[in-house]
C-alpha cells in the first residue's frame, strides 16, 4: 500500500511539475483540403536556434483529415509541412500557456500552404502574425531587396517599422507584438526627417542600435527564424566594415545575461569566425569569452571540444605529431615531412567533400610552383571507410604525401584538431610550430608567400 501511495504521490508530483514548467500534451486536429493525391504525410515542426526540428508526423485520411497528440513546451514558431515538398508549408505562433484543454484546430487548403502564416484556432496571435510575416518576408527575402545599402531598401525598412508600431498598438497582448515586432524591425533615426536622407548615415545608425531592439531578456527569441536572420544580417554589415570585434562585444554583452542565449551566441560566433577564417576575430572571441561559455552547462560538449582543439592548435604552439599510413600501408611521419620543408600545409579532407574536389586543382597548381621553394602538403583523409579513400587515391594520385586517419583511432580527435568541416588547412614550419590555423582557400597563395618569407 505504501509503495502504491508513493507511486501515486510521485506521479502527481511529476504531473504538477510538468504543468508548472509549461509542458502540454496537446491534441491537434483538422483538415487539409484539396490534397491532389487525396491524402498526404503531414509534418509538424518547430524552429529552434538555427533550424527546423521535428515535432510529430502522420498521414491524413483520404479526405485530408487528421488528429494527433504533440508535446508543446514553449512559445514560438511552428509550422505544418507537406512531405516531401520542402516549400509546401504554413507557419504559426503557439503559446503553450494559451492552448485550451480542447486542443488546437487546423483547417487549411492545400493551395494555401505556401510559406505564409496559416490560422490555428483558437489563436489571438493569427491576425497580428499574418500582418507581420508577409511584410517581413517581402522585405528580407525578395531578391530585389538584397541590395541593402540603398535608400530605396532602407525606406522599405522604415515602412516595416511603422507597420510594427501599428501591430503593437492594435494587438498589444500578443507575442507577435511584444517580441517579434522588436526582433524583426530596424531602429528609426531622425535623419528620415531630412529632405534628402543619406543611406550611409542611416546604415551606421541602424547597425549601432539594432542590438538594442532585440529582446535579449526573453530567451524564447531563439524559437523564431527571425533571430538567426537578424544576427546574420548584422554580422554581414560588421564583417564588411572590418568591425567584427565590435559585433562580438555587442552580441555577447547582451547574450551573457541569459545562459541559453549565451550558449547559442558563443556557438554562433565560433562557427562564423571559422567559416570566414577570421583568425583575429576567433582569437578575440576565445580570449574574452571562452571562459564564461566553457563554464556554461548549456554549451554543448561538441562546442567545448572544438574550443579545446582551437586552443590546442593556436599559432605558436607545436602541432601534435602523427604517423599515419599511406595507400601502400607505409607509415608516414609528420615530423619527418615537416623537417624537410619550410612550410607544410596539413590538409584535412575526404573524398565525398565537393569543396575538397574544387580546391584540389588550385592546390596542385600552387604545389607545382612553390614545392621547389619549400612547400609541402600532408593530406589526412577523414573518410569513414578506408576503401573509399584508397579507390580515390588509386584513380587520382596526388604529388604530396596522402595518409588515412583510421576511423577507430579517432578518439578525442575533435579535442585535438579543429576540423569542423573539410577542407581544413593548418600550416606549420619545419619544427611543427603552427603558423596559421585558419586559412581561406581564396587567400592561400598570398598567405603562403608570407609564410615562406617568414621562414627564410
Tab-separated table of C-alpha atoms in Angstrom:
chain	number	residue	atom	x	y	z
A	1	UNK	CA	0.000	0.000	0.000
A	2	UNK	CA	2.802	2.323	0.921
A	3	UNK	CA	4.526	1.663	-2.383
A	4	UNK	CA	1.315	2.355	-4.325
A	5	UNK	CA	0.768	5.519	-2.350
A	6	UNK	CA	4.322	6.653	-3.048
A	7	UNK	CA	3.920	5.965	-6.764
A	8	UNK	CA	0.686	7.921	-6.839
A	9	UNK	CA	2.335	10.792	-4.989
A	10	UNK	CA	5.307	10.703	-7.354
A	11	UNK	CA	3.057	10.628	-10.437
A	12	UNK	CA	1.099	13.576	-9.113
A	13	UNK	CA	4.294	15.499	-8.411
A	14	UNK	CA	5.626	14.812	-11.938
A	15	UNK	CA	2.314	15.890	-13.484
A	16	UNK	CA	2.290	19.083	-11.390
A	17	UNK	CA	5.929	19.798	-12.271
A	18	UNK	CA	5.365	19.346	-16.000
A	19	UNK	CA	2.382	21.660	-15.874
A	20	UNK	CA	4.363	24.173	-13.847
A	21	UNK	CA	7.277	24.324	-16.292
A	22	UNK	CA	4.946	24.645	-19.236
A	23	UNK	CA	4.760	21.219	-20.894
A	24	UNK	CA	1.437	20.460	-22.536
A	25	UNK	CA	0.282	17.333	-24.309
A	26	UNK	CA	-1.973	18.849	-26.938
A	27	UNK	CA	-4.459	17.362	-29.346
A	28	UNK	CA	-4.067	18.876	-32.819
A	29	UNK	CA	-6.786	18.044	-35.311
A	30	UNK	CA	-8.198	19.381	-38.529
A	31	UNK	CA	-8.247	19.010	-42.284
A	32	UNK	CA	-6.004	19.800	-45.219
A	33	UNK	CA	-8.468	20.258	-48.080
A	34	UNK	CA	-7.860	19.763	-51.799
A	35	UNK	CA	-4.805	17.493	-51.484
A	36	UNK	CA	-4.036	16.467	-55.096
A	37	UNK	CA	-3.286	12.851	-54.201
A	38	UNK	CA	-6.197	12.537	-51.780
A	39	UNK	CA	-4.009	12.125	-48.710
A	40	UNK	CA	-0.614	13.362	-47.598
A	41	UNK	CA	2.082	12.991	-44.958
A	42	UNK	CA	1.897	15.904	-42.541
A	43	UNK	CA	4.942	17.019	-40.569
A	44	UNK	CA	4.660	19.417	-37.655
A	45	UNK	CA	7.920	21.198	-36.852
A	46	UNK	CA	9.189	23.986	-34.620
A	47	UNK	CA	12.058	26.394	-35.133
A	48	UNK	CA	14.899	26.294	-32.623
A	49	UNK	CA	18.111	28.354	-32.729
A	50	UNK	CA	19.286	27.701	-36.296
A	51	UNK	CA	16.911	25.246	-37.946
A	52	UNK	CA	13.598	23.442	-38.057
A	53	UNK	CA	13.179	20.497	-35.663
A	54	UNK	CA	10.725	17.617	-35.989
A	55	UNK	CA	7.778	17.594	-33.597
A	56	UNK	CA	5.412	14.908	-34.866
A	57	UNK	CA	4.184	13.477	-38.170
A	58	UNK	CA	1.360	11.339	-39.560
A	59	UNK	CA	-0.653	10.631	-42.690
A	60	UNK	CA	-4.041	12.217	-43.307
A	61	UNK	CA	-7.117	10.219	-44.117
A	62	UNK	CA	-8.138	10.036	-47.806
A	63	UNK	CA	-10.395	13.008	-47.078
A	64	UNK	CA	-7.471	15.020	-45.699
A	65	UNK	CA	-8.459	14.930	-42.028
A	66	UNK	CA	-6.060	14.217	-39.180
A	67	UNK	CA	-5.791	14.062	-35.405
A	68	UNK	CA	-2.653	13.688	-33.310
A	69	UNK	CA	-1.120	14.427	-29.936
A	70	UNK	CA	2.014	16.542	-29.584
A	71	UNK	CA	4.025	17.923	-26.695
A	72	UNK	CA	4.129	21.708	-26.916
A	73	UNK	CA	6.663	23.001	-24.386
A	74	UNK	CA	7.429	26.580	-25.425
A	75	UNK	CA	6.050	29.612	-27.172
A	76	UNK	CA	7.471	30.142	-30.641
A	77	UNK	CA	7.248	29.487	-34.359
A	78	UNK	CA	5.714	26.212	-35.524
A	79	UNK	CA	4.745	25.021	-38.972
A	80	UNK	CA	2.723	22.401	-40.811
A	81	UNK	CA	4.580	20.935	-43.791
A	82	UNK	CA	3.522	18.518	-46.519
A	83	UNK	CA	6.172	15.882	-47.251
A	84	UNK	CA	8.124	15.542	-49.439
A	85	UNK	CA	7.568	19.078	-50.819
A	86	UNK	CA	10.024	21.419	-48.998
A	87	UNK	CA	8.183	24.632	-49.931
A	88	UNK	CA	4.663	23.417	-49.152
A	89	UNK	CA	4.182	24.677	-45.604
A	90	UNK	CA	2.479	27.279	-43.448
A	91	UNK	CA	3.668	28.617	-40.098
A	92	UNK	CA	2.032	29.968	-36.964
A	93	UNK	CA	2.781	31.061	-33.390
A	94	UNK	CA	1.829	28.838	-30.474
A	95	UNK	CA	1.831	29.918	-26.855
A	96	UNK	CA	1.906	26.919	-24.511
A	97	UNK	CA	0.164	28.953	-21.801
A	98	UNK	CA	-2.810	29.764	-24.022
A	99	UNK	CA	-3.594	26.345	-25.506
A	100	UNK	CA	-7.106	25.294	-24.431
A	101	UNK	CA	-7.830	21.859	-22.968
A	102	UNK	CA	-9.853	21.005	-26.087
A	103	UNK	CA	-6.727	21.319	-28.244
A	104	UNK	CA	-5.929	23.116	-31.473
A	105	UNK	CA	-7.826	23.156	-34.746
A	106	UNK	CA	-6.040	23.489	-38.087
A	107	UNK	CA	-8.237	23.725	-41.164
A	108	UNK	CA	-6.308	24.773	-44.251
A	109	UNK	CA	-6.452	24.358	-48.001
A	110	UNK	CA	-3.509	22.630	-49.671
A	111	UNK	CA	-3.018	25.591	-52.014
A	112	UNK	CA	-2.633	27.956	-49.030
A	113	UNK	CA	0.476	26.145	-47.779
A	114	UNK	CA	2.977	28.419	-49.491
A	115	UNK	CA	5.399	29.594	-46.775
A	116	UNK	CA	2.873	32.023	-45.281
A	117	UNK	CA	1.058	32.131	-41.923
A	118	UNK	CA	-1.908	29.807	-41.528
A	119	UNK	CA	-4.696	30.094	-38.977
A	120	UNK	CA	-4.715	27.790	-35.974
A	121	UNK	CA	-7.871	28.032	-33.875
A	122	UNK	CA	-8.281	29.352	-31.317
A	123	UNK	CA	-5.498	31.872	-31.877
A	124	UNK	CA	-5.406	35.514	-30.896
A	125	UNK	CA	-1.941	35.616	-32.482
A	126	UNK	CA	-3.039	34.931	-36.031
A	127	UNK	CA	-4.268	38.376	-37.047
A	128	UNK	CA	-1.088	40.058	-35.810
A	129	UNK	CA	1.236	37.382	-37.190
A	130	UNK	CA	-0.468	37.299	-40.588
A	131	UNK	CA	0.068	41.060	-40.886
A	132	UNK	CA	3.706	40.907	-39.800
A	133	UNK	CA	5.270	37.944	-41.587
A	134	UNK	CA	4.237	38.507	-45.228
A	135	UNK	CA	5.572	42.063	-44.973
A	136	UNK	CA	8.767	40.865	-43.296
A	137	UNK	CA	9.347	38.125	-45.871
A	138	UNK	CA	8.788	40.547	-48.718
A	139	UNK	CA	11.331	42.903	-47.175
A	140	UNK	CA	14.018	40.395	-46.224
A	141	UNK	CA	13.692	37.639	-48.824
A	142	UNK	CA	12.688	39.421	-52.034
A	143	UNK	CA	15.649	39.182	-54.469
A	144	UNK	CA	15.035	42.798	-55.467
A	145	UNK	CA	15.740	43.790	-51.866
A	146	UNK	CA	19.141	42.162	-51.496
A	147	UNK	CA	20.990	45.419	-52.093
A	148	UNK	CA	20.524	46.547	-48.521
A	149	UNK	CA	22.674	49.657	-48.774
A	150	UNK	CA	20.416	51.795	-50.962
A	151	UNK	CA	17.943	54.383	-49.777
A	152	UNK	CA	15.074	52.534	-51.503
A	153	UNK	CA	15.576	49.418	-49.389
A	154	UNK	CA	16.077	51.486	-46.245
A	155	UNK	CA	12.813	53.328	-46.895
A	156	UNK	CA	11.058	49.960	-47.029
A	157	UNK	CA	12.688	49.122	-43.678
A	158	UNK	CA	11.204	52.341	-42.307
A	159	UNK	CA	7.741	51.414	-43.616
A	160	UNK	CA	8.086	47.983	-41.995
A	161	UNK	CA	8.974	49.665	-38.682
A	162	UNK	CA	5.781	51.750	-38.916
A	163	UNK	CA	3.767	48.580	-39.577
A	164	UNK	CA	5.318	47.023	-36.468
A	165	UNK	CA	4.270	50.054	-34.425
A	166	UNK	CA	0.701	49.626	-35.684
A	167	UNK	CA	0.686	45.927	-34.744
A	168	UNK	CA	1.950	46.791	-31.256
A	169	UNK	CA	-0.896	49.253	-30.874
A	170	UNK	CA	-3.647	47.022	-32.308
A	171	UNK	CA	-2.577	43.681	-30.747
A	172	UNK	CA	-0.710	44.654	-27.558
A	173	UNK	CA	-1.041	41.366	-25.658
A	174	UNK	CA	0.266	39.068	-28.400
A	175	UNK	CA	3.728	37.521	-28.591
A	176	UNK	CA	3.929	38.901	-32.130
A	177	UNK	CA	3.511	42.456	-30.860
A	178	UNK	CA	5.584	42.181	-27.687
A	179	UNK	CA	8.539	40.235	-29.098
A	180	UNK	CA	8.583	39.795	-32.877
A	181	UNK	CA	7.957	43.421	-33.811
A	182	UNK	CA	11.045	44.382	-31.787
A	183	UNK	CA	13.113	41.494	-33.086
A	184	UNK	CA	12.397	41.909	-36.798
A	185	UNK	CA	12.328	45.659	-37.305
A	186	UNK	CA	15.265	48.068	-37.533
A	187	UNK	CA	15.501	51.244	-35.434
A	188	UNK	CA	14.370	54.502	-36.984
A	189	UNK	CA	16.617	57.545	-36.965
A	190	UNK	CA	15.501	61.175	-37.007
A	191	UNK	CA	17.574	61.509	-40.188
A	192	UNK	CA	14.458	60.386	-42.033
A	193	UNK	CA	13.134	63.903	-41.339
A	194	UNK	CA	15.890	65.380	-43.517
A	195	UNK	CA	14.847	66.460	-47.048
A	196	UNK	CA	17.431	64.088	-48.559
A	197	UNK	CA	18.351	61.350	-46.059
A	198	UNK	CA	21.792	59.799	-46.585
A	199	UNK	CA	21.862	55.999	-46.828
A	200	UNK	CA	25.295	55.579	-45.226
A	201	UNK	CA	24.285	57.576	-42.149
A	202	UNK	CA	21.113	55.542	-41.737
A	203	UNK	CA	23.036	52.263	-42.065
A	204	UNK	CA	25.503	53.359	-39.389
A	205	UNK	CA	22.635	54.292	-37.062
A	206	UNK	CA	20.815	51.011	-37.714
A	207	UNK	CA	23.917	48.928	-37.025
A	208	UNK	CA	24.742	50.874	-33.855
A	209	UNK	CA	21.261	50.478	-32.350
A	210	UNK	CA	19.908	47.231	-33.839
A	211	UNK	CA	21.132	45.157	-30.888
A	212	UNK	CA	19.238	47.470	-28.517
A	213	UNK	CA	15.911	46.436	-30.035
A	214	UNK	CA	16.431	42.678	-29.879
A	215	UNK	CA	14.621	41.405	-26.739
A	216	UNK	CA	17.540	39.524	-25.194
A	217	UNK	CA	15.644	39.405	-21.903
A	218	UNK	CA	13.473	36.672	-23.474
A	219	UNK	CA	15.417	33.502	-24.344
A	220	UNK	CA	12.463	32.279	-26.425
A	221	UNK	CA	13.583	34.528	-29.281
A	222	UNK	CA	15.682	31.509	-30.356
A	223	UNK	CA	12.394	29.820	-31.280
A	224	UNK	CA	11.770	32.084	-34.261
A	225	UNK	CA	13.736	32.153	-37.518
A	226	UNK	CA	13.860	35.943	-37.354
A	227	UNK	CA	16.516	35.859	-34.629
A	228	UNK	CA	19.139	33.962	-36.645
A	229	UNK	CA	18.301	36.047	-39.717
A	230	UNK	CA	18.824	39.245	-37.743
A	231	UNK	CA	22.168	38.053	-36.387
A	232	UNK	CA	23.335	37.078	-39.878
A	233	UNK	CA	22.313	40.404	-41.422
A	234	UNK	CA	24.076	42.363	-38.701
A	235	UNK	CA	27.154	40.179	-38.997
A	236	UNK	CA	27.333	40.875	-42.737
A	237	UNK	CA	27.382	44.608	-42.032
A	238	UNK	CA	30.018	44.477	-39.280
A	239	UNK	CA	32.190	41.988	-41.174
A	240	UNK	CA	32.154	44.090	-44.350
A	241	UNK	CA	33.233	47.152	-42.344
A	242	UNK	CA	36.047	45.289	-40.514
A	243	UNK	CA	34.214	45.693	-37.212
A	244	UNK	CA	33.986	42.029	-36.237
A	245	UNK	CA	35.283	42.530	-32.693
A	246	UNK	CA	32.624	45.196	-32.076
A	247	UNK	CA	29.984	42.756	-33.301
A	248	UNK	CA	31.263	40.097	-30.894
A	249	UNK	CA	31.153	42.527	-27.971
A	250	UNK	CA	27.680	43.840	-28.775
A	251	UNK	CA	26.200	40.354	-29.116
A	252	UNK	CA	27.947	38.720	-26.165
A	253	UNK	CA	27.364	41.639	-23.777
A	254	UNK	CA	23.624	41.119	-24.183
A	255	UNK	CA	23.538	37.336	-24.576
A	256	UNK	CA	25.524	36.719	-21.384
A	257	UNK	CA	22.534	37.906	-19.371
A	258	UNK	CA	20.812	34.556	-20.049
A	259	UNK	CA	22.580	31.172	-20.112
A	260	UNK	CA	20.753	29.696	-23.086
A	261	UNK	CA	21.300	32.784	-25.217
A	262	UNK	CA	24.948	32.929	-24.152
A	263	UNK	CA	25.495	29.305	-25.208
A	264	UNK	CA	23.800	29.894	-28.543
A	265	UNK	CA	25.580	33.202	-29.244
A	266	UNK	CA	29.011	31.781	-28.440
A	267	UNK	CA	28.493	28.793	-30.745
A	268	UNK	CA	27.113	31.066	-33.471
A	269	UNK	CA	30.162	33.349	-33.271
A	270	UNK	CA	32.608	30.466	-33.111
A	271	UNK	CA	31.162	28.975	-36.296
A	272	UNK	CA	31.166	32.380	-38.011
A	273	UNK	CA	34.828	33.004	-37.232
A	274	UNK	CA	35.731	29.559	-38.532
A	275	UNK	CA	33.565	29.826	-41.651
A	276	UNK	CA	35.103	33.195	-42.519
A	277	UNK	CA	38.608	32.046	-41.466
A	278	UNK	CA	38.772	35.153	-39.285
A	279	UNK	CA	41.793	34.477	-37.080
A	280	UNK	CA	41.689	37.901	-35.417
A	281	UNK	CA	38.007	37.570	-34.540
A	282	UNK	CA	38.464	33.985	-33.361
A	283	UNK	CA	41.352	34.920	-31.072
A	284	UNK	CA	39.339	37.832	-29.690
A	285	UNK	CA	36.281	35.647	-29.025
A	286	UNK	CA	38.321	32.945	-27.291
A	287	UNK	CA	40.397	35.419	-25.255
A	288	UNK	CA	37.470	37.375	-23.857
A	289	UNK	CA	34.523	34.993	-23.795
A	290	UNK	CA	35.631	31.350	-23.795
A	291	UNK	CA	35.938	31.102	-20.007
A	292	UNK	CA	32.388	32.319	-19.400
A	293	UNK	CA	30.988	29.983	-22.015
A	294	UNK	CA	33.124	26.963	-21.074
A	295	UNK	CA	31.583	27.109	-17.613
A	296	UNK	CA	28.061	27.343	-19.055
A	297	UNK	CA	26.340	23.959	-18.653
A	298	UNK	CA	24.197	24.699	-21.709
A	299	UNK	CA	27.201	24.938	-24.034
A	300	UNK	CA	27.231	21.647	-25.967
A	301	UNK	CA	30.158	19.283	-25.471
A	302	UNK	CA	30.762	19.448	-29.216
A	303	UNK	CA	31.368	23.202	-28.930
A	304	UNK	CA	33.634	22.731	-25.909
A	305	UNK	CA	35.635	20.115	-27.839
A	306	UNK	CA	36.074	22.500	-30.769
A	307	UNK	CA	37.153	25.253	-28.404
A	308	UNK	CA	39.711	22.924	-26.809
A	309	UNK	CA	41.051	21.966	-30.256
A	310	UNK	CA	41.366	25.608	-31.317
A	311	UNK	CA	43.339	26.365	-28.157
A	312	UNK	CA	45.467	23.279	-28.775
A	313	UNK	CA	46.279	24.432	-32.319
A	314	UNK	CA	46.814	28.101	-31.574
A	315	UNK	CA	49.508	29.747	-33.735
A	316	UNK	CA	52.837	29.466	-31.947
A	317	UNK	CA	52.011	26.077	-30.410
A	318	UNK	CA	53.634	22.892	-31.665
A	319	UNK	CA	51.306	20.579	-33.557
A	320	UNK	CA	50.645	17.094	-32.200
A	321	UNK	CA	52.786	14.849	-34.404
A	322	UNK	CA	51.021	11.950	-36.114
A	323	UNK	CA	52.375	8.993	-38.057
A	324	UNK	CA	49.772	7.594	-40.437
A	325	UNK	CA	49.669	5.014	-43.266
A	326	UNK	CA	49.653	5.888	-46.958
A	327	UNK	CA	47.854	3.866	-49.629
A	328	UNK	CA	50.554	1.150	-49.581
A	329	UNK	CA	50.459	0.842	-45.803
A	330	UNK	CA	53.800	2.582	-45.252
A	331	UNK	CA	53.787	4.831	-42.178
A	332	UNK	CA	54.470	8.487	-42.996
A	333	UNK	CA	55.711	10.617	-40.107
A	334	UNK	CA	54.517	14.192	-39.919
A	335	UNK	CA	57.694	15.149	-38.087
A	336	UNK	CA	59.916	13.778	-40.860
A	337	UNK	CA	57.898	15.523	-43.560
A	338	UNK	CA	57.973	18.860	-41.717
A	339	UNK	CA	61.738	18.680	-41.155
A	340	UNK	CA	62.449	18.589	-44.898
A	341	UNK	CA	60.363	21.654	-45.795
A	342	UNK	CA	59.948	25.308	-44.873
A	343	UNK	CA	56.136	25.268	-44.757
A	344	UNK	CA	53.794	22.260	-44.674
A	345	UNK	CA	50.059	22.541	-45.157
A	346	UNK	CA	48.223	19.909	-43.121
A	347	UNK	CA	45.109	19.285	-45.189
A	348	UNK	CA	42.119	17.527	-43.623
A	349	UNK	CA	39.818	16.317	-46.381
A	350	UNK	CA	37.537	13.500	-47.501
A	351	UNK	CA	36.580	12.043	-50.842
A	352	UNK	CA	32.881	12.907	-50.506
A	353	UNK	CA	33.614	16.620	-49.932
A	354	UNK	CA	32.702	18.673	-53.024
A	355	UNK	CA	34.680	21.685	-51.739
A	356	UNK	CA	37.767	19.463	-51.457
A	357	UNK	CA	37.404	18.444	-55.102
A	358	UNK	CA	37.018	22.067	-56.187
A	359	UNK	CA	40.088	23.036	-54.170
A	360	UNK	CA	42.402	20.273	-55.407
A	361	UNK	CA	43.276	21.734	-58.862
A	362	UNK	CA	44.209	25.063	-57.258
A	363	UNK	CA	46.340	23.294	-54.651
A	364	UNK	CA	48.103	21.209	-57.322
A	365	UNK	CA	48.973	24.346	-59.259
A	366	UNK	CA	50.415	26.032	-56.171
A	367	UNK	CA	52.255	22.868	-55.199
A	368	UNK	CA	53.933	22.675	-58.606
A	369	UNK	CA	55.010	26.317	-58.335
A	370	UNK	CA	56.083	26.507	-54.681
A	371	UNK	CA	57.238	22.984	-53.795
A	372	UNK	CA	60.765	23.810	-55.077
A	373	UNK	CA	60.749	26.808	-52.702
A	374	UNK	CA	59.963	24.704	-49.623
A	375	UNK	CA	56.219	23.967	-49.695
A	376	UNK	CA	54.843	20.541	-48.755
A	377	UNK	CA	51.352	19.163	-48.165
A	378	UNK	CA	50.471	16.448	-45.662
A	379	UNK	CA	46.940	15.360	-46.603
A	380	UNK	CA	44.927	13.474	-43.979
A	381	UNK	CA	41.815	11.729	-45.274
A	382	UNK	CA	38.952	11.530	-42.773
A	383	UNK	CA	36.627	9.227	-44.735
A	384	UNK	CA	34.699	6.768	-42.606
A	385	UNK	CA	35.562	3.894	-44.968
A	386	UNK	CA	39.241	3.378	-45.840
A	387	UNK	CA	38.416	1.548	-49.090
A	388	UNK	CA	36.685	4.654	-50.431
A	389	UNK	CA	39.828	6.714	-49.870
A	390	UNK	CA	42.099	4.035	-51.382
A	391	UNK	CA	39.958	3.838	-54.515
A	392	UNK	CA	40.137	7.604	-54.935
A	393	UNK	CA	43.912	7.663	-54.459
A	394	UNK	CA	44.426	4.810	-56.938
A	395	UNK	CA	42.278	6.556	-59.548
A	396	UNK	CA	43.626	10.089	-58.984
A	397	UNK	CA	47.033	10.103	-57.244
A	398	UNK	CA	48.415	13.349	-55.834
A	399	UNK	CA	52.040	14.555	-55.710
A	400	UNK	CA	52.149	15.058	-51.928
A	401	UNK	CA	52.010	12.597	-49.001
A	402	UNK	CA	48.447	11.380	-48.588
A	403	UNK	CA	47.544	9.348	-45.499
A	404	UNK	CA	44.474	7.952	-43.794
A	405	UNK	CA	43.265	8.534	-40.249
A	406	UNK	CA	41.616	5.262	-39.297
A	407	UNK	CA	38.090	5.798	-38.018
A	408	UNK	CA	38.572	3.555	-34.990
A	409	UNK	CA	41.597	5.580	-33.832
A	410	UNK	CA	39.863	8.954	-33.774
A	411	UNK	CA	39.239	9.015	-30.047
A	412	UNK	CA	39.186	12.623	-28.840
A	413	UNK	CA	40.181	13.731	-32.365
A	414	UNK	CA	37.803	16.714	-32.154
A	415	UNK	CA	39.562	17.879	-28.990
A	416	UNK	CA	42.977	17.742	-30.655
A	417	UNK	CA	42.422	19.193	-34.121
A	418	UNK	CA	39.898	21.891	-35.086
A	419	UNK	CA	38.244	20.278	-38.105
A	420	UNK	CA	34.537	21.227	-38.001
A	421	UNK	CA	34.361	20.823	-41.792
A	422	UNK	CA	36.507	19.900	-44.778
A	423	UNK	CA	38.742	21.048	-46.251
A	424	UNK	CA	40.554	22.454	-43.217
A	425	UNK	CA	44.147	23.695	-43.584
A	426	UNK	CA	46.679	24.168	-40.780
A	427	UNK	CA	50.146	25.491	-41.698
A	428	UNK	CA	53.309	24.569	-39.756
A	429	UNK	CA	57.031	25.265	-40.096
A	430	UNK	CA	59.841	22.695	-40.270
A	431	UNK	CA	59.708	22.190	-36.485
A	432	UNK	CA	55.955	21.691	-36.370
A	433	UNK	CA	55.260	25.154	-34.974
A	434	UNK	CA	51.801	26.266	-36.044
A	435	UNK	CA	51.933	29.294	-38.350
A	436	UNK	CA	48.242	29.551	-39.244
A	437	UNK	CA	45.238	27.514	-38.096
A	438	UNK	CA	42.561	29.116	-40.291
A	439	UNK	CA	43.334	29.751	-43.938
A	440	UNK	CA	40.825	30.871	-46.549
A	441	UNK	CA	41.335	28.893	-49.740
A	442	UNK	CA	40.890	32.052	-51.822
A	443	UNK	CA	43.746	33.733	-49.907
A	444	UNK	CA	46.008	30.707	-49.622
A	445	UNK	CA	48.620	31.809	-52.157
A	446	UNK	CA	49.025	35.252	-50.573
A	447	UNK	CA	49.332	33.730	-47.095
A	448	UNK	CA	51.693	31.045	-48.397
A	449	UNK	CA	54.072	33.661	-49.788
A	450	UNK	CA	54.000	35.448	-46.426
A	451	UNK	CA	54.833	32.225	-44.585
A	452	UNK	CA	57.641	31.300	-46.958
A	453	UNK	CA	59.099	34.764	-46.402
A	454	UNK	CA	58.731	34.429	-42.613
A	455	UNK	CA	60.588	31.099	-42.569
A	456	UNK	CA	63.611	32.286	-44.549
